[in-house]
Coordinates of C-alpha atoms in Angstrom, one line a residue:
X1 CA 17.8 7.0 2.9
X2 CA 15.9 9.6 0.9
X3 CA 12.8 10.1 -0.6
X4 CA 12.1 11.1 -4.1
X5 CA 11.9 15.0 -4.5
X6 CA 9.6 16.9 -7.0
X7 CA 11.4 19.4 -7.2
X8 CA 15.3 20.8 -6.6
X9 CA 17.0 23.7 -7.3
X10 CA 19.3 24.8 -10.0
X11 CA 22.8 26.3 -9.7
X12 CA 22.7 27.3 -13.4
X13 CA 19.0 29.0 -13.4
X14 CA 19.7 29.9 -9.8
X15 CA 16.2 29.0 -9.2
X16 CA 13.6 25.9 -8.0
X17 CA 12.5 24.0 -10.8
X18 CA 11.0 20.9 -11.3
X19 CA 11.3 17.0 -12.2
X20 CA 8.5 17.8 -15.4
X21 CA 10.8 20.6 -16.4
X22 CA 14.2 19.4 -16.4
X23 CA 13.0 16.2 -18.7
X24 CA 11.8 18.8 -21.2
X25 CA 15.5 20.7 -20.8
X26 CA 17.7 18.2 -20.3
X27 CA 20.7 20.8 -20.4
X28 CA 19.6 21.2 -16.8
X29 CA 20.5 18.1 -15.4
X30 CA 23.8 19.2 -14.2
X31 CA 24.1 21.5 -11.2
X32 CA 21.3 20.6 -9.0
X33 CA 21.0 20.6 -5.5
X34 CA 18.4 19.7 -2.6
X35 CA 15.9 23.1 -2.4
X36 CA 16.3 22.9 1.2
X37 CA 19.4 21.4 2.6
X38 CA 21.4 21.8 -0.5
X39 CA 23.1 18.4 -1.3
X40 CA 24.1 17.4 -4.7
X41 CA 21.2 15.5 -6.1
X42 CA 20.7 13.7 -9.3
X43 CA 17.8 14.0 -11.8
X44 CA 15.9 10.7 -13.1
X45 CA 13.8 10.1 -16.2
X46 CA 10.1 9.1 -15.6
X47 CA 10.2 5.2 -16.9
X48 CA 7.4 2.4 -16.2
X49 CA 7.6 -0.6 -14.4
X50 CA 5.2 -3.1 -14.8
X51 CA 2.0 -1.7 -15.1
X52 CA 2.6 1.6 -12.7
X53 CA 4.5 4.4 -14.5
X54 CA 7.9 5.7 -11.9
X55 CA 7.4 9.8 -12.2
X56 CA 10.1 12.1 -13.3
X57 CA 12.1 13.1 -9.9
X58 CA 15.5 14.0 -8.3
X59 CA 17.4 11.3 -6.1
X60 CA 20.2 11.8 -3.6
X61 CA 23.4 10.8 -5.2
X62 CA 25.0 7.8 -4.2
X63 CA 26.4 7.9 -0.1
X64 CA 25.5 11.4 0.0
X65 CA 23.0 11.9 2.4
X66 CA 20.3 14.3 3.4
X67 CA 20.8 16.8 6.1
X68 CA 19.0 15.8 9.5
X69 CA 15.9 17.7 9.4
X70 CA 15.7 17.4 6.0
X71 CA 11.9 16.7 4.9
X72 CA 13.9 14.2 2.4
X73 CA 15.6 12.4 5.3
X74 CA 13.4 8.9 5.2
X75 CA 14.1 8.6 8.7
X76 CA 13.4 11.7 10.1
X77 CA 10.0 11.4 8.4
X78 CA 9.4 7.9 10.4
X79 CA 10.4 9.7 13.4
X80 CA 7.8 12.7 12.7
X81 CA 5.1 9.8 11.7
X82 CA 5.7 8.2 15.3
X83 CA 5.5 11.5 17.6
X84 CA 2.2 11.8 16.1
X85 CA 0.9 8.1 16.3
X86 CA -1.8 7.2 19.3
X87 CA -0.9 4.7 21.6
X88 CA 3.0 3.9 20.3
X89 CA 1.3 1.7 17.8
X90 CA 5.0 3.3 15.4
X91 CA 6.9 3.5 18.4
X92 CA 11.4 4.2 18.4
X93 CA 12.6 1.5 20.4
X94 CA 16.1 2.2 19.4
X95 CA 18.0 5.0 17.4
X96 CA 17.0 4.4 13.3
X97 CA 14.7 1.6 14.5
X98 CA 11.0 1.5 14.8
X99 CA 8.6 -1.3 15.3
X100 CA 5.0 -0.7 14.5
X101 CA 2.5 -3.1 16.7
X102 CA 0.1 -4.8 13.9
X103 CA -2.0 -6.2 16.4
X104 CA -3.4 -3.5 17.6
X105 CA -4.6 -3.4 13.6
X106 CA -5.4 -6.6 13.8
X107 CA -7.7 -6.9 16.3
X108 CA -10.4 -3.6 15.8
X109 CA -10.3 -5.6 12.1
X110 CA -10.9 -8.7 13.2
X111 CA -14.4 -7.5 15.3
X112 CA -15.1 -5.1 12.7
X113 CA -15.8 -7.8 10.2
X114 CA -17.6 -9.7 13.0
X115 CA -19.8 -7.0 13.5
X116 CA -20.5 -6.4 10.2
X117 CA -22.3 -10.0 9.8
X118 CA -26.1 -9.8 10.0
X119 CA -28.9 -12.0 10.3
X120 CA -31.9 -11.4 8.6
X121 CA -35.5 -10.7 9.7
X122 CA -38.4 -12.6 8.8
X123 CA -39.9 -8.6 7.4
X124 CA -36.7 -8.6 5.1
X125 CA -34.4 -6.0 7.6
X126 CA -31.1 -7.1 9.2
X127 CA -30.5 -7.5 12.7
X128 CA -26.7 -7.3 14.4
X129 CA -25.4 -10.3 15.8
X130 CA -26.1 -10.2 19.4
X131 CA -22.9 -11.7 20.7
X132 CA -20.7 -9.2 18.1
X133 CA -18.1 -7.0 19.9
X134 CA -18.5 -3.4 19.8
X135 CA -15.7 -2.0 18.1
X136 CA -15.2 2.0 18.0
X137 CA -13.7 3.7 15.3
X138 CA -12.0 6.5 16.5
X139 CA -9.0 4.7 18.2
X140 CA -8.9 2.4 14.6
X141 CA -9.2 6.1 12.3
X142 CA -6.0 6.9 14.1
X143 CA -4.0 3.2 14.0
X144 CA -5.0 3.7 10.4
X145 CA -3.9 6.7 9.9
X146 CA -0.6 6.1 11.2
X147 CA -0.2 2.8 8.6
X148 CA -1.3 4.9 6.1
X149 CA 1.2 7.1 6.5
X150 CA 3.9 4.9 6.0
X151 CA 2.4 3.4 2.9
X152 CA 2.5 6.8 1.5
X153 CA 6.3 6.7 2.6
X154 CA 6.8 3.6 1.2
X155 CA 5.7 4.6 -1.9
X156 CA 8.0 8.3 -2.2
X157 CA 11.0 6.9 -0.9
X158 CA 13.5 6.4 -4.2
X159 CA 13.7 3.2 -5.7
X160 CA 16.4 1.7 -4.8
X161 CA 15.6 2.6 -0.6
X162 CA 12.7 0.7 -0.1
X163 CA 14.8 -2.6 1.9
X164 CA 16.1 0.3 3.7
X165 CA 12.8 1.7 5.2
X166 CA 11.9 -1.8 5.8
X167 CA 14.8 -2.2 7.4
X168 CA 13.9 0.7 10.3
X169 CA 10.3 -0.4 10.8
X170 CA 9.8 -3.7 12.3
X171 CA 6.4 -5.4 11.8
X172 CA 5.2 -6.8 15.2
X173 CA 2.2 -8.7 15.4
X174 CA 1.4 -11.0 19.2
X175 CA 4.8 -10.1 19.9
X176 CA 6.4 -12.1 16.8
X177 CA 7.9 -10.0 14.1
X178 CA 6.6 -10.0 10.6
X179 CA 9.2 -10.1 7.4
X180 CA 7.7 -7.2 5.0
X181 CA 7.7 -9.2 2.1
X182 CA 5.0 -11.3 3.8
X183 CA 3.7 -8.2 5.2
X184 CA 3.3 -5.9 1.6
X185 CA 2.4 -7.6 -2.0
X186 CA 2.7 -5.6 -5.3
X187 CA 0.9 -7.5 -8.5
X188 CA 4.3 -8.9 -9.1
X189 CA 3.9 -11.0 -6.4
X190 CA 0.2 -11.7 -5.9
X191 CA 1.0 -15.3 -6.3
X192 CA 3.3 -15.2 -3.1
X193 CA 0.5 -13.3 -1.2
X194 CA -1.8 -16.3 -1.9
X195 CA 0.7 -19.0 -1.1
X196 CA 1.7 -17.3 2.3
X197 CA -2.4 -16.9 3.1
X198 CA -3.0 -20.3 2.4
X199 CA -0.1 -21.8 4.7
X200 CA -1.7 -19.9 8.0
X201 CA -5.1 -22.0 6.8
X202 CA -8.4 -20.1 7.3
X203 CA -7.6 -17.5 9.4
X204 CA -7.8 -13.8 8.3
X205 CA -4.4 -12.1 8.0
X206 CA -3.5 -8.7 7.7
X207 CA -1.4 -7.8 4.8
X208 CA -1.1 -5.4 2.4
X209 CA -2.3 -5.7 -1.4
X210 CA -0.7 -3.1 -3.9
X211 CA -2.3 -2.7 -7.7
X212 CA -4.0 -1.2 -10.7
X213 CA -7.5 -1.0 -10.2
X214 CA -9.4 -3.1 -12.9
X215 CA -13.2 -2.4 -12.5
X216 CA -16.1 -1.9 -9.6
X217 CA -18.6 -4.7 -9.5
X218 CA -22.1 -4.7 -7.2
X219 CA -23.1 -7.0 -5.7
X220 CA -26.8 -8.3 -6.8
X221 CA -27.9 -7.8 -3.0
X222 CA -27.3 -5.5 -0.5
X223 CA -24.6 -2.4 -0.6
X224 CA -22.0 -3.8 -0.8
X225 CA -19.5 -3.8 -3.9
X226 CA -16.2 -5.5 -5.0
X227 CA -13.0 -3.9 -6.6
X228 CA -11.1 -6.4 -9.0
X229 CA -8.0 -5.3 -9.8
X230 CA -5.7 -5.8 -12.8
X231 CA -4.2 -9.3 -12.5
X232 CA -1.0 -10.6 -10.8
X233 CA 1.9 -12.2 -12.6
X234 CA 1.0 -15.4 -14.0
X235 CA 3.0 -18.6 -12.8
X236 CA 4.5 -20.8 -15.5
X237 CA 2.0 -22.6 -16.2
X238 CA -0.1 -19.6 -18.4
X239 CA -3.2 -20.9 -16.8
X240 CA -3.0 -20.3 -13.1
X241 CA -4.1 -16.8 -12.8
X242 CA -3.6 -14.9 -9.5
X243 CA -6.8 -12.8 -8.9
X244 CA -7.0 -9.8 -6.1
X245 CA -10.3 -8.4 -5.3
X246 CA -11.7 -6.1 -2.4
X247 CA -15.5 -6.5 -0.8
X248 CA -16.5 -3.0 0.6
X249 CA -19.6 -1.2 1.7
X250 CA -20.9 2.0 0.3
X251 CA -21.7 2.8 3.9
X252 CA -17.9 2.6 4.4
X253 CA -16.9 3.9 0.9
X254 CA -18.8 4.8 -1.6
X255 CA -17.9 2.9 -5.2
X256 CA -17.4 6.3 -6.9
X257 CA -14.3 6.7 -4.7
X258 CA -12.8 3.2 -6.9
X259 CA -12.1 4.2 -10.9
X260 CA -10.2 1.7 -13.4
X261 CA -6.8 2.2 -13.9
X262 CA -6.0 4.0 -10.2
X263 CA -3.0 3.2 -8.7
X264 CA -3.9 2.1 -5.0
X265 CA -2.8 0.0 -1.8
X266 CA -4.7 -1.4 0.9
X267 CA -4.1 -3.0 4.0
X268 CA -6.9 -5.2 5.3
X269 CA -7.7 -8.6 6.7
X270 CA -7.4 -11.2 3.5
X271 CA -8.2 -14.9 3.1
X272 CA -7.4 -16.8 -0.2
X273 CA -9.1 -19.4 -2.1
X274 CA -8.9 -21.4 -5.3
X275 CA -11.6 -20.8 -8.0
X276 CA -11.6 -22.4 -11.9
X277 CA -13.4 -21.6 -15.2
X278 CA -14.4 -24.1 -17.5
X279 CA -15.2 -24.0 -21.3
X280 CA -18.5 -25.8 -23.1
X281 CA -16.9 -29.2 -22.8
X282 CA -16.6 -29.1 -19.1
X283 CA -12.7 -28.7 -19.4
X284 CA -10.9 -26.2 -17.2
X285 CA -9.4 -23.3 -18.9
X286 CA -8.1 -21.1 -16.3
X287 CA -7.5 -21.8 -12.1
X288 CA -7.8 -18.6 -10.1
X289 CA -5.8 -18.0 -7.3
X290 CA -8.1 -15.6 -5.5
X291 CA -7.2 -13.1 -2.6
X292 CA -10.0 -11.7 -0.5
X293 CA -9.2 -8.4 1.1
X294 CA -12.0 -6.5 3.1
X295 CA -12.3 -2.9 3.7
X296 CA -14.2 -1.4 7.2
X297 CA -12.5 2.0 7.1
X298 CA -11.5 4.6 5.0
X299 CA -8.1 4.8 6.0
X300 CA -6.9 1.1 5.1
X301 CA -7.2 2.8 1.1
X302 CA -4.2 4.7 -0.3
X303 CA -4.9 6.3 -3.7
X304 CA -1.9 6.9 -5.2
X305 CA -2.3 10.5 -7.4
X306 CA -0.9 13.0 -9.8
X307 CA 2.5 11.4 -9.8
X308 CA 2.6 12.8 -13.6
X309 CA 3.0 16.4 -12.2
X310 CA 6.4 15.4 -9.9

């Protein structure tokens, strides 16, 4: 497994260059090798995929692997990602195999939303619920941190690896494992993501939401905001929509952090529920399939950036 280099290095310059470069001289794309452990490596063409443009970038050729210690070697940066996580939450339990304990996600989450419902005074101010677990948010910062990490991975790991990084970290969550594709949703299948939140009822489930940010709406009261992004792929029938949006609170990120047309993931609690517009007459035009995600902590937001410049 490999992840997607920016740059390589070229027997025929006998210099590093990059992704951006070789495009422009396309005489180049012979002769290229891994800047640091020296494989034969392959350069690819920037191209878009649904909405999210794939970079320029060099890729492993085919059964040719990265050297151990490699900073390309996709497993070798799992295993570097669990030596620093807190608490095994990415732990090795085998060699090339890693489960990462959701729960312990889950459950800071889970009492974080709690918390963060209020009752309101009679002079207009909010008062905490008195029976709400207090939750801190150093341990969370770090379980975060660590997810976010392998998002990230996720993301820079060539194209055609992804199964296989999913296929070395095991999603664990109350000691039952998790299949990734009902863990992680891109806007391809938003529709999915709604069907498996509705078949586990009302409960809030974490999973996480990839896509193209669409615009940053306040809320009339209160701080807190909503981020709509770009719709999902529609099903069949043109007018079932698949709608992902995500409630935050400026005291836990401010809106200027959100921009149309970022590229971003999140991993949060979600709920889903169906919502319809109707024209004058009454009629229904369009049936949203909504997804709820909520966001406590910086850390559950990847912003994906300056992939142009691989």
């Amino acid at each position: 497994m490999a992840v997607r280099m920016k740059k390589a290095y070229s027997t025929i310059k006998n210099e590093d260059v990059t992704a951006k470069y070789v495009e422009n001289h396309q005489e180049l794309k012979v002769g290229l090798e891994c800047h640091i452990c020296r494989i034969d490596v392959a350069h690819k063409n920037s191209y878009k995929r649904v909405e999210s443009p794939v970079p320029t970038h060099f890729t492993r050729k085919p059964r040719v692997e990265h050297k151990e210690g490699c900073k390309y070697n996709t497993v070798g940066q799992v295993t570097e990602i669990a030596k620093d996580s807190d608490d095994k939450v990415l732990e090795s339990i085998k060699k090339n195999k890693f489960t990462f304990r959701l729960t312990m996600i889950h459950e800071p989450l889970r009492d974080l939303g709690k918390q963060s419902n209020s009752t309101t005074n009679d002079n207009g101010t909010t008062a905490p619920n008195k029976d709400r677990k207090y939750v801190s948010k150093g341990k969370l910062s770090s379980y975060l941190a660590t997810m976010k990490k392998v998002l990230e991975l996720r993301k820079a790991v060539e194209d055609d690896d992804s199964n296989e990084l999913e296929s070395i970290i095991e999603i664990q969550m109350y000691g039952k494992k998790i299949k990734w594709p009902n863990f992680y949703y891109d806007q391809e299948r938003y529709l999915d993501a709604y069907n498996y939140l509705q078949s586990l009822g009302f409960k809030k489930h974490p999973i996480c939401i990839e896509g193209i940010v669409n615009n940053v709406s306040p809320f009339e009261q209160g701080d807190r905001y909503a981020v709509n992004l770009r719709f999902g792929k529609k099903d069949k029938n043109i007018e079932q929509i698949p709608a992902a949006s995500i409630f935050v609170s400026e005291n836990d990120i401010p809106s200027d952090t959100f921009e149309p047309g970022q590229h971003i993931v999140v991993c949060a609690l979600c709920t889903a529920n169906e919502g319809e517009q109707k024209g004058e007459n009454g009629k229904v035009i369009n049936k949203y399939f909504n997804i709820r995600a909520s966001l406590y902590h910086k850390n559950q937001l990847v912003i994906f950036k300056d992939e142009e410049e691989l």
